[in-house]
PDB file of C-alpha atoms in Angstrom:
ATOM      1  CA  MET A   1      -0.007   0.027  -0.025  1.00  0.00           C
ATOM      2  CA  VAL A   2       1.191   3.491  -0.814  1.00  0.00           C
ATOM      3  CA  LYS A   3      -0.701   5.859   1.440  1.00  0.00           C
ATOM      4  CA  THR A   4       2.050   8.024   3.096  1.00  0.00           C
ATOM      5  CA  PHE A   5       3.633   9.454  -0.085  1.00  0.00           C
ATOM      6  CA  SER A   6       0.774   9.890  -2.515  1.00  0.00           C
ATOM      7  CA  ALA A   7       1.785  13.444  -3.432  1.00  0.00           C
ATOM      8  CA  GLU A   8       5.287  12.333  -4.476  1.00  0.00           C
ATOM      9  CA  LEU A   9       3.868   9.420  -6.423  1.00  0.00           C
ATOM     10  CA  ARG A  10       1.508  11.592  -8.308  1.00  0.00           C
ATOM     11  CA  ASP A  11       4.351  14.007  -9.034  1.00  0.00           C
ATOM     12  CA  LEU A  12       6.414  11.111 -10.451  1.00  0.00           C
ATOM     13  CA  ALA A  13       3.380  10.032 -12.599  1.00  0.00           C
ATOM     14  CA  GLU A  14       3.116  13.554 -14.026  1.00  0.00           C
ATOM     15  CA  VAL A  15       6.808  13.718 -14.841  1.00  0.00           C
ATOM     16  CA  ALA A  16       6.843  10.200 -16.326  1.00  0.00           C
ATOM     17  CA  GLY A  17       3.785  11.106 -18.510  1.00  0.00           C
ATOM     18  CA  VAL A  18       1.399   8.558 -16.863  1.00  0.00           C
ATOM     19  CA  ALA A  19      -2.238   9.865 -16.840  1.00  0.00           C
ATOM     20  CA  ARG A  20      -4.097   9.439 -13.561  1.00  0.00           C
ATOM     21  CA  HIS A  21      -7.495  10.454 -14.804  1.00  0.00           C
ATOM     22  CA  TRP A  22      -9.556   9.050 -17.624  1.00  0.00           C
ATOM     23  CA  ARG A  23     -13.124   8.810 -18.918  1.00  0.00           C
ATOM     24  CA  ASP A  24     -14.813   5.393 -19.541  1.00  0.00           C
ATOM     25  CA  VAL A  25     -17.033   4.414 -22.346  1.00  0.00           C
ATOM     26  CA  GLY A  26     -20.056   5.479 -20.314  1.00  0.00           C
ATOM     27  CA  GLY A  27     -18.732   9.036 -19.986  1.00  0.00           C
ATOM     28  CA  ARG A  28     -17.879   8.649 -16.309  1.00  0.00           C
ATOM     29  CA  ASP A  29     -14.706  10.189 -15.033  1.00  0.00           C
ATOM     30  CA  GLN A  30     -12.317   7.726 -13.385  1.00  0.00           C
ATOM     31  CA  SER A  31      -9.081   7.940 -11.456  1.00  0.00           C
ATOM     32  CA  VAL A  32      -6.251   5.505 -11.134  1.00  0.00           C
ATOM     33  CA  SER A  33      -5.618   4.363  -7.552  1.00  0.00           C
ATOM     34  CA  ASP A  34      -2.282   5.053  -5.963  1.00  0.00           C
ATOM     35  CA  ASP A  35      -1.578   1.387  -5.633  1.00  0.00           C
ATOM     36  CA  ALA A  36      -2.249   0.811  -9.335  1.00  0.00           C
ATOM     37  CA  LEU A  37      -0.197   3.984 -10.157  1.00  0.00           C
ATOM     38  CA  ALA A  38       2.727   2.646  -8.193  1.00  0.00           C
ATOM     39  CA  ALA A  39       2.547  -0.699  -9.964  1.00  0.00           C
ATOM     40  CA  ILE A  40       2.392   0.910 -13.346  1.00  0.00           C
ATOM     41  CA  LEU A  41       5.357   3.231 -12.639  1.00  0.00           C
ATOM     42  CA  ALA A  42       7.326   0.336 -11.160  1.00  0.00           C
ATOM     43  CA  ALA A  43       6.605  -1.769 -14.318  1.00  0.00           C
ATOM     44  CA  LEU A  44       7.998   1.240 -16.367  1.00  0.00           C
ATOM     45  CA  GLY A  45      11.286   0.918 -14.394  1.00  0.00           C
ATOM     46  CA  HIS A  46      10.808   3.707 -11.794  1.00  0.00           C
ATOM     47  CA  GLU A  47      11.454   3.086  -8.084  1.00  0.00           C
ATOM     48  CA  THR A  48       8.309   3.649  -6.084  1.00  0.00           C
ATOM     49  CA  SER A  49       8.894   1.657  -2.863  1.00  0.00           C
ATOM     50  CA  SER A  50       9.510   4.763  -0.711  1.00  0.00           C
ATOM     51  CA  ALA A  51       9.244   8.588  -0.828  1.00  0.00           C
ATOM     52  CA  ARG A  52      13.013   8.788  -1.178  1.00  0.00           C
ATOM     53  CA  HIS A  53      13.039   6.349  -4.069  1.00  0.00           C
ATOM     54  CA  ILE A  54      10.244   8.249  -5.795  1.00  0.00           C
ATOM     55  CA  LYS A  55      12.149  11.522  -5.446  1.00  0.00           C
ATOM     56  CA  ALA A  56      15.209   9.810  -6.971  1.00  0.00           C
ATOM     57  CA  SER A  57      13.092   8.602  -9.882  1.00  0.00           C
ATOM     58  CA  VAL A  58      11.817  12.162 -10.488  1.00  0.00           C
ATOM     59  CA  ALA A  59      15.410  13.456 -10.414  1.00  0.00           C
ATOM     60  CA  HIS A  60      16.522  10.714 -12.894  1.00  0.00           C
ATOM     61  CA  LEU A  61      13.667  11.686 -15.330  1.00  0.00           C
ATOM     62  CA  ALA A  62      14.578  15.376 -15.005  1.00  0.00           C
ATOM     63  CA  ALA A  63      18.234  14.537 -15.899  1.00  0.00           C
ATOM     64  CA  ARG A  64      17.119  12.414 -18.763  1.00  0.00           C
ATOM     65  CA  ALA A  65      14.895  15.271 -20.118  1.00  0.00           C
ATOM     66  CA  ARG A  66      18.009  17.363 -20.532  1.00  0.00           C
ATOM     67  CA  HIS A  67      19.139  14.914 -23.267  1.00  0.00           C
ATOM     68  CA  LEU A  68      17.898  14.987 -26.769  1.00  0.00           C
ATOM     69  CA  PRO A  69      15.120  12.439 -27.512  1.00  0.00           C
ATOM     70  CA  PRO A  70      16.019   9.208 -29.416  1.00  0.00           C
ATOM     71  CA  MET A  71      13.995  10.376 -32.392  1.00  0.00           C
ATOM     72  CA  LEU A  72      12.743  13.760 -33.916  1.00  0.00           C
ATOM     73  CA  VAL A  73       9.831  13.679 -36.416  1.00  0.00           C
ATOM     74  CA  THR A  74       9.374  16.490 -38.911  1.00  0.00           C
ATOM     75  CA  GLU A  75       8.143  17.145 -42.424  1.00  0.00           C
ATOM     76  CA  VAL A  76       9.925  17.944 -45.710  1.00  0.00           C
ATOM     77  CA  GLY A  77      10.662  21.631 -46.000  1.00  0.00           C
ATOM     78  CA  LEU A  78       9.939  22.564 -42.394  1.00  0.00           C
ATOM     79  CA  ALA A  79      12.409  23.829 -39.808  1.00  0.00           C
ATOM     80  CA  THR A  80      12.384  21.597 -36.704  1.00  0.00           C
ATOM     81  CA  PRO A  81      12.814  22.819 -33.153  1.00  0.00           C
ATOM     82  CA  ILE A  82      15.529  21.121 -31.285  1.00  0.00           C
ATOM     83  CA  ASP A  83      16.799  21.705 -27.748  1.00  0.00           C
ATOM     84  CA  THR A  84      20.496  22.565 -28.276  1.00  0.00           C
ATOM     85  CA  GLN A  85      22.860  25.433 -28.415  1.00  0.00           C
ATOM     86  CA  ALA A  86      24.825  23.876 -31.290  1.00  0.00           C
ATOM     87  CA  ALA A  87      25.072  25.787 -34.569  1.00  0.00           C
ATOM     88  CA  SER A  88      25.222  22.752 -36.781  1.00  0.00           C
ATOM     89  CA  ALA A  89      24.977  18.965 -36.854  1.00  0.00           C
ATOM     90  CA  ALA A  90      26.005  15.995 -38.952  1.00  0.00           C
ATOM     91  CA  LEU A  91      23.204  14.495 -40.969  1.00  0.00           C
ATOM     92  CA  THR A  92      23.537  11.041 -42.571  1.00  0.00           C
ATOM     93  CA  GLY A  93      20.941   9.746 -44.976  1.00  0.00           C
ATOM     94  CA  GLU A  94      19.876   6.187 -45.801  1.00  0.00           C
ATOM     95  CA  ASP A  95      22.331   6.388 -48.774  1.00  0.00           C
ATOM     96  CA  GLY A  96      25.221   6.589 -46.311  1.00  0.00           C
ATOM     97  CA  VAL A  97      26.151  10.140 -47.330  1.00  0.00           C
ATOM     98  CA  THR A  98      26.867  12.591 -44.464  1.00  0.00           C
ATOM     99  CA  ARG A  99      26.514  16.363 -44.710  1.00  0.00           C
ATOM    100  CA  LYS A 100      26.468  19.395 -42.501  1.00  0.00           C
ATOM    101  CA  ILE A 101      23.051  20.794 -41.494  1.00  0.00           C
ATOM    102  CA  ASN A 102      22.708  24.214 -39.823  1.00  0.00           C
ATOM    103  CA  ILE A 103      20.849  24.959 -36.623  1.00  0.00           C
ATOM    104  CA  ASP A 104      19.764  28.602 -36.125  1.00  0.00           C
ATOM    105  CA  GLY A 105      18.109  29.769 -32.909  1.00  0.00           C
ATOM    106  CA  GLY A 106      17.250  26.173 -31.863  1.00  0.00           C
ATOM    107  CA  MET A 107      15.722  25.377 -35.236  1.00  0.00           C
ATOM    108  CA  LEU A 108      17.174  22.659 -37.385  1.00  0.00           C
ATOM    109  CA  ALA A 109      17.253  23.652 -41.093  1.00  0.00           C
ATOM    110  CA  PRO A 110      14.615  22.098 -43.340  1.00  0.00           C
ATOM    111  CA  VAL A 111      15.370  18.787 -45.117  1.00  0.00           C
ATOM    112  CA  SER A 112      14.255  18.447 -48.669  1.00  0.00           C
ATOM    113  CA  GLU A 113      13.974  14.664 -49.042  1.00  0.00           C
ATOM    114  CA  PRO A 114      11.716  12.374 -46.927  1.00  0.00           C
ATOM    115  CA  GLY A 115      13.335   9.380 -45.178  1.00  0.00           C
ATOM    116  CA  TYR A 116      15.132   8.434 -42.011  1.00  0.00           C
ATOM    117  CA  TYR A 117      18.368  10.177 -41.132  1.00  0.00           C
ATOM    118  CA  ASP A 118      21.069   9.812 -38.386  1.00  0.00           C
ATOM    119  CA  LEU A 119      21.596  13.166 -36.656  1.00  0.00           C
ATOM    120  CA  SER A 120      24.824  13.623 -34.713  1.00  0.00           C
ATOM    121  CA  LEU A 121      25.248  16.616 -32.363  1.00  0.00           C
ATOM    122  CA  ASP A 122      26.283  17.476 -28.821  1.00  0.00           C
ATOM    123  CA  HIS A 123      28.046  13.975 -28.684  1.00  0.00           C
ATOM    124  CA  GLN A 124      24.640  12.324 -29.131  1.00  0.00           C
ATOM    125  CA  LEU A 125      23.126  10.338 -32.006  1.00  0.00           C
ATOM    126  CA  LEU A 126      19.459  10.397 -32.750  1.00  0.00           C
ATOM    127  CA  LYS A 127      17.078   9.556 -35.616  1.00  0.00           C
ATOM    128  CA  LEU A 128      15.460  12.320 -37.675  1.00  0.00           C
ATOM    129  CA  ALA A 129      12.288  10.923 -39.384  1.00  0.00           C
ATOM    130  CA  VAL A 130      11.269  13.309 -42.293  1.00  0.00           C
ATOM    131  CA  ALA A 131       7.746  12.670 -43.596  1.00  0.00           C
ATOM    132  CA  PRO A 132       6.496  13.924 -47.006  1.00  0.00           C
ATOM    133  CA  ARG A 133       4.100  16.880 -46.885  1.00  0.00           C
ATOM    134  CA  HIS A 134       1.438  14.921 -48.689  1.00  0.00           C
ATOM    135  CA  CYS A 135       0.821  11.756 -50.683  1.00  0.00           C
ATOM    136  CA  PRO A 136       1.585  12.144 -54.394  1.00  0.00           C
ATOM    137  CA  LEU A 137      -1.471  11.602 -56.533  1.00  0.00           C
ATOM    138  CA  PRO A 138      -1.665  10.499 -60.200  1.00  0.00           C
ATOM    139  CA  ASP A 139      -2.695  12.891 -62.971  1.00  0.00           C
ATOM    140  CA  VAL A 140      -6.207  11.597 -63.725  1.00  0.00           C
ATOM    141  CA  CYS A 141      -6.972  14.079 -66.554  1.00  0.00           C
ATOM    142  CA  GLY A 142     -10.666  13.914 -65.775  1.00  0.00           C
ATOM    143  CA  LYS A 143     -10.802  10.110 -66.116  1.00  0.00           C
ATOM    144  CA  ARG A 144     -12.813   8.134 -63.558  1.00  0.00           C
ATOM    145  CA  MET A 145     -10.326   5.651 -62.075  1.00  0.00           C
ATOM    146  CA  TRP A 146     -10.516   2.688 -59.713  1.00  0.00           C
ATOM    147  CA  GLY A 147      -8.062   0.536 -57.901  1.00  0.00           C
ATOM    148  CA  THR A 148      -7.657  -2.028 -55.196  1.00  0.00           C
ATOM    149  CA  SER A 149      -5.186  -3.049 -52.500  1.00  0.00           C
ATOM    150  CA  VAL A 150      -3.451  -6.316 -51.904  1.00  0.00           C
ATOM    151  CA  GLN A 151      -1.192  -7.790 -49.258  1.00  0.00           C
ATOM    152  CA  ILE A 152       1.552  -9.383 -51.266  1.00  0.00           C
ATOM    153  CA  PRO A 153       2.273 -12.285 -48.858  1.00  0.00           C
ATOM    154  CA  ALA A 154      -1.440 -13.279 -48.974  1.00  0.00           C
ATOM    155  CA  LEU A 155      -1.300 -13.775 -52.833  1.00  0.00           C
ATOM    156  CA  ARG A 156      -1.229 -17.366 -54.098  1.00  0.00           C
ATOM    157  CA  ASP A 157      -0.393 -18.757 -57.479  1.00  0.00           C
ATOM    158  CA  THR A 158       0.318 -22.173 -59.060  1.00  0.00           C
ATOM    159  CA  THR A 159       3.698 -22.382 -57.385  1.00  0.00           C
ATOM    160  CA  SER A 160       2.212 -23.287 -53.936  1.00  0.00           C
ATOM    161  CA  ARG A 161       4.765 -21.309 -51.955  1.00  0.00           C
ATOM    162  CA  ALA A 162       4.605 -20.404 -48.307  1.00  0.00           C
ATOM    163  CA  PHE A 163       3.832 -16.811 -49.108  1.00  0.00           C
ATOM    164  CA  GLY A 164       3.423 -14.492 -52.141  1.00  0.00           C
ATOM    165  CA  GLY A 165       6.166 -12.487 -53.589  1.00  0.00           C
ATOM    166  CA  PHE A 166       6.817 -10.042 -56.425  1.00  0.00           C
ATOM    167  CA  GLY A 167       6.121 -12.785 -58.975  1.00  0.00           C
ATOM    168  CA  ALA A 168       2.630 -13.301 -57.619  1.00  0.00           C
ATOM    169  CA  LEU A 169       2.177  -9.488 -57.493  1.00  0.00           C
ATOM    170  CA  ALA A 170       3.114  -9.220 -61.145  1.00  0.00           C
ATOM    171  CA  ALA A 171       0.613 -11.966 -62.089  1.00  0.00           C
ATOM    172  CA  ALA A 172      -2.074 -10.258 -60.034  1.00  0.00           C
ATOM    173  CA  ALA A 173      -1.372  -6.846 -61.549  1.00  0.00           C
ATOM    174  CA  GLN A 174      -1.666  -8.307 -65.011  1.00  0.00           C
ATOM    175  CA  THR A 175      -4.975  -9.940 -64.211  1.00  0.00           C
ATOM    176  CA  LEU A 176      -6.319  -6.783 -62.648  1.00  0.00           C
ATOM    177  CA  GLY A 177      -5.000  -4.666 -65.526  1.00  0.00           C
ATOM    178  CA  ARG A 178      -6.996  -6.719 -68.041  1.00  0.00           C
ATOM    179  CA  THR A 179     -10.161  -5.851 -66.073  1.00  0.00           C
ATOM    180  CA  GLY A 180      -9.440  -2.099 -66.321  1.00  0.00           C
ATOM    181  CA  CYS A 181      -7.866  -1.568 -62.883  1.00  0.00           C
ATOM    182  CA  ASP A 182      -5.902   1.653 -62.762  1.00  0.00           C
ATOM    183  CA  ALA A 183      -4.020   1.270 -59.482  1.00  0.00           C
ATOM    184  CA  VAL A 184      -2.923  -1.296 -56.974  1.00  0.00           C
ATOM    185  CA  ALA A 185      -1.936  -0.341 -53.426  1.00  0.00           C
ATOM    186  CA  ILE A 186       0.494  -2.836 -51.692  1.00  0.00           C
ATOM    187  CA  ASN A 187       1.884  -3.357 -48.359  1.00  0.00           C
ATOM    188  CA  PRO A 188       5.306  -1.884 -47.542  1.00  0.00           C
ATOM    189  CA  VAL A 189       8.094  -3.896 -49.216  1.00  0.00           C
ATOM    190  CA  HIS A 190      11.151  -2.398 -47.444  1.00  0.00           C
ATOM    191  CA  ALA A 191      13.978  -4.568 -46.360  1.00  0.00           C
ATOM    192  CA  LEU A 192      13.484  -6.720 -43.226  1.00  0.00           C
ATOM    193  CA  PHE A 193      15.615  -9.052 -41.311  1.00  0.00           C
ATOM    194  CA  PRO A 194      15.082 -12.292 -43.277  1.00  0.00           C
ATOM    195  CA  GLY A 195      17.944 -14.246 -41.910  1.00  0.00           C
ATOM    196  CA  VAL A 196      16.574 -14.926 -38.465  1.00  0.00           C
ATOM    197  CA  GLY A 197      12.885 -14.809 -38.859  1.00  0.00           C
ATOM    198  CA  ASP A 198      12.358 -12.063 -36.286  1.00  0.00           C
ATOM    199  CA  ASP A 199      11.129  -8.464 -36.836  1.00  0.00           C
ATOM    200  CA  TYR A 200       9.060  -9.600 -39.833  1.00  0.00           C
ATOM    201  CA  SER A 201       6.579  -6.735 -39.676  1.00  0.00           C
ATOM    202  CA  PRO A 202       6.680  -4.700 -42.930  1.00  0.00           C
ATOM    203  CA  TYR A 203       6.022  -1.634 -40.767  1.00  0.00           C
ATOM    204  CA  SER A 204       9.331  -2.104 -38.895  1.00  0.00           C
ATOM    205  CA  PRO A 205      11.953  -2.494 -41.614  1.00  0.00           C
ATOM    206  CA  SER A 206      15.648  -2.657 -41.300  1.00  0.00           C
ATOM    207  CA  SER A 207      16.015  -0.178 -44.177  1.00  0.00           C
ATOM    208  CA  ARG A 208      13.600   1.878 -46.222  1.00  0.00           C
ATOM    209  CA  LEU A 209      16.191   2.294 -48.932  1.00  0.00           C
ATOM    210  CA  PHE A 210      16.233  -1.267 -50.137  1.00  0.00           C
ATOM    211  CA  LEU A 211      13.513  -3.899 -50.919  1.00  0.00           C
ATOM    212  CA  ASN A 212      12.613  -6.974 -48.915  1.00  0.00           C
ATOM    213  CA  THR A 213      14.621  -9.831 -50.420  1.00  0.00           C
ATOM    214  CA  ALA A 214      12.019 -12.341 -49.208  1.00  0.00           C
ATOM    215  CA  MET A 215       9.630 -10.864 -51.755  1.00  0.00           C
ATOM    216  CA  GLY A 216      12.044 -11.531 -54.696  1.00  0.00           C
ATOM    217  CA  ASP A 217      11.127 -14.132 -57.258  1.00  0.00           C
ATOM    218  CA  PRO A 218      13.915 -15.667 -59.451  1.00  0.00           C
ATOM    219  CA  ASP A 219      11.248 -16.418 -62.123  1.00  0.00           C
ATOM    220  CA  LEU A 220      11.060 -12.773 -62.979  1.00  0.00           C
ATOM    221  CA  LEU A 221      14.706 -12.738 -63.974  1.00  0.00           C
ATOM    222  CA  ASP A 222      14.561 -16.186 -65.779  1.00  0.00           C
ATOM    223  CA  LEU A 223      16.656 -17.711 -62.875  1.00  0.00           C
ATOM    224  CA  PRO A 224      16.088 -21.204 -61.434  1.00  0.00           C
ATOM    225  CA  SER A 225      12.721 -21.267 -59.609  1.00  0.00           C
ATOM    226  CA  PHE A 226      12.193 -21.790 -55.911  1.00  0.00           C
ATOM    227  CA  PRO A 227      11.131 -25.275 -55.054  1.00  0.00           C
ATOM    228  CA  LYS A 228       7.389 -25.791 -54.636  1.00  0.00           C
ATOM    229  CA  GLY A 229       6.049 -26.011 -51.163  1.00  0.00           C
ATOM    230  CA  GLU A 230       2.994 -26.350 -49.102  1.00  0.00           C
ATOM    231  CA  ALA A 231       0.768 -23.248 -49.199  1.00  0.00           C
ATOM    232  CA  LYS A 232      -0.933 -22.876 -45.851  1.00  0.00           C
ATOM    233  CA  THR A 233      -3.686 -20.475 -44.840  1.00  0.00           C
ATOM    234  CA  LEU A 234      -1.473 -18.875 -42.193  1.00  0.00           C
ATOM    235  CA  ILE A 235       2.116 -17.871 -42.695  1.00  0.00           C
ATOM    236  CA  ASP A 236       4.697 -19.032 -40.142  1.00  0.00           C
ATOM    237  CA  TRP A 237       7.000 -16.109 -40.603  1.00  0.00           C
ATOM    238  CA  PRO A 238       9.678 -17.097 -38.087  1.00  0.00           C
ATOM    239  CA  THR A 239      10.446 -20.219 -40.157  1.00  0.00           C
ATOM    240  CA  ALA A 240       9.277 -19.045 -43.628  1.00  0.00           C
ATOM    241  CA  LEU A 241      11.723 -16.141 -43.809  1.00  0.00           C
ATOM    242  CA  PRO A 242      14.961 -18.069 -42.962  1.00  0.00           C
ATOM    243  CA  ARG A 243      13.824 -20.843 -45.408  1.00  0.00           C
ATOM    244  CA  ARG A 244      13.353 -18.286 -48.141  1.00  0.00           C
ATOM    245  CA  LEU A 245      16.882 -16.911 -47.585  1.00  0.00           C
ATOM    246  CA  VAL A 246      18.143 -20.476 -47.887  1.00  0.00           C
ATOM    247  CA  GLU A 247      16.235 -20.908 -51.095  1.00  0.00           C
ATOM    248  CA  LEU A 248      17.783 -17.633 -52.478  1.00  0.00           C
ATOM    249  CA  ARG A 249      21.312 -18.813 -51.618  1.00  0.00           C
ATOM    250  CA  HIS A 250      20.626 -22.145 -53.365  1.00  0.00           C
ATOM    251  CA  THR A 251      19.369 -20.305 -56.351  1.00  0.00           C
ATOM    252  CA  TYR A 252      22.460 -18.101 -56.435  1.00  0.00           C
ATOM    253  CA  ALA A 253      24.752 -21.214 -56.011  1.00  0.00           C
ATOM    254  CA  LYS A 254      23.290 -22.703 -59.170  1.00  0.00           C
ATOM    255  CA  LEU A 255      24.166 -19.639 -61.320  1.00  0.00           C
ATOM    256  CA  THR A 256      27.109 -19.554 -63.761  1.00  0.00           C
ATOM    257  CA  VAL A 257      30.144 -17.528 -62.944  1.00  0.00           C
ATOM    258  CA  GLU A 258      29.110 -15.007 -65.579  1.00  0.00           C
ATOM    259  CA  ARG A 259      25.634 -14.554 -64.180  1.00  0.00           C
ATOM    260  CA  ARG A 260      27.020 -14.024 -60.724  1.00  0.00           C
ATOM    261  CA  ALA A 261      29.388 -11.372 -62.147  1.00  0.00           C
ATOM    262  CA  GLN A 262      26.437  -9.593 -63.662  1.00  0.00           C
ATOM    263  CA  ILE A 263      24.568  -9.608 -60.360  1.00  0.00           C
ATOM    264  CA  PHE A 264      27.717  -8.247 -58.586  1.00  0.00           C
ATOM    265  CA  GLN A 265      28.151  -5.460 -61.112  1.00  0.00           C
ATOM    266  CA  ALA A 266      24.473  -4.506 -60.693  1.00  0.00           C
ATOM    267  CA  SER A 267      24.891  -4.330 -56.987  1.00  0.00           C
ATOM    268  CA  LEU A 268      27.758  -1.822 -57.272  1.00  0.00           C
ATOM    269  CA  ALA A 269      25.401   0.614 -58.818  1.00  0.00           C
ATOM    270  CA  GLU A 270      23.665   0.958 -55.435  1.00  0.00           C
ATOM    271  CA  GLY A 271      26.851   2.268 -53.888  1.00  0.00           C
ATOM    272  CA  PRO A 272      28.335   1.384 -50.508  1.00  0.00           C
ATOM    273  CA  ALA A 273      25.012   1.794 -48.670  1.00  0.00           C
ATOM    274  CA  LEU A 274      23.869  -1.641 -50.046  1.00  0.00           C
ATOM    275  CA  ARG A 275      26.881  -3.510 -48.780  1.00  0.00           C
ATOM    276  CA  ILE A 276      26.708  -1.707 -45.407  1.00  0.00           C
ATOM    277  CA  HIS A 277      23.079  -2.726 -45.113  1.00  0.00           C
ATOM    278  CA  ALA A 278      23.608  -6.366 -46.151  1.00  0.00           C
ATOM    279  CA  VAL A 279      26.665  -6.874 -43.899  1.00  0.00           C
ATOM    280  CA  PHE A 280      24.928  -5.215 -40.966  1.00  0.00           C
ATOM    281  CA  ASP A 281      21.831  -7.531 -41.425  1.00  0.00           C
ATOM    282  CA  ALA A 282      24.088 -10.577 -41.671  1.00  0.00           C
ATOM    283  CA  LEU A 283      25.908  -9.725 -38.471  1.00  0.00           C
ATOM    284  CA  ASP A 284      22.720  -8.661 -36.706  1.00  0.00           C
TER     285      ASP A 284
END
């Protein structure tokens, strides 16, 4: 029970950003009890066993607030407020290129391209997420258009594979195109972590600069096909992703020396960022 230091506990909740009051579905105002509040704060890693410990937790949060956050979010073309006295910072894009970016009066200079950047200043490294100002739209020229959306892994074709890839998407797009479909929205296809089967959500990629290799289909390049497998209703991602990587390696191993050299030369066009990404994923 926490009855002797309720005021300190509530101060900690406020500093930690834990709301004490809420309104239920019936419109009734509710308050979190001190015991529940102490349990929540303790679960978040804050000491709540005594008034002294609570004050120490408040001091720790205050000290942490003096550091820059792990990520800043902004939009293309907008200056971004940042709590620093520095006049500039180092900005590294997903292409691996680092450049200087100015800071004037606590405002980070606008960034012209959307994406995720590494921002280094005041001996700290944080992420800068730059969102586009709006979604680009097609030039319809007065035409009435229609489209649909698909989740690529859910697509199935005659190959009976564990999940759909770019080959199945190409076949679906051709079929839809013959019916007059103008647009197909797809799930994110950014690079994941296919080697270990973890972090398989398309909304948490390892890179937004490169594509998800697990979606690749050698049939599209006239390479040896993946072996046929059992197509199940549900996808067992933790095992399906590592298996797909093995299949890709087996496909590569069957190629001629000349074909491998062509692939290597094509990869060089992506610059050093591709190799850094691939090696990082392999080590990770």
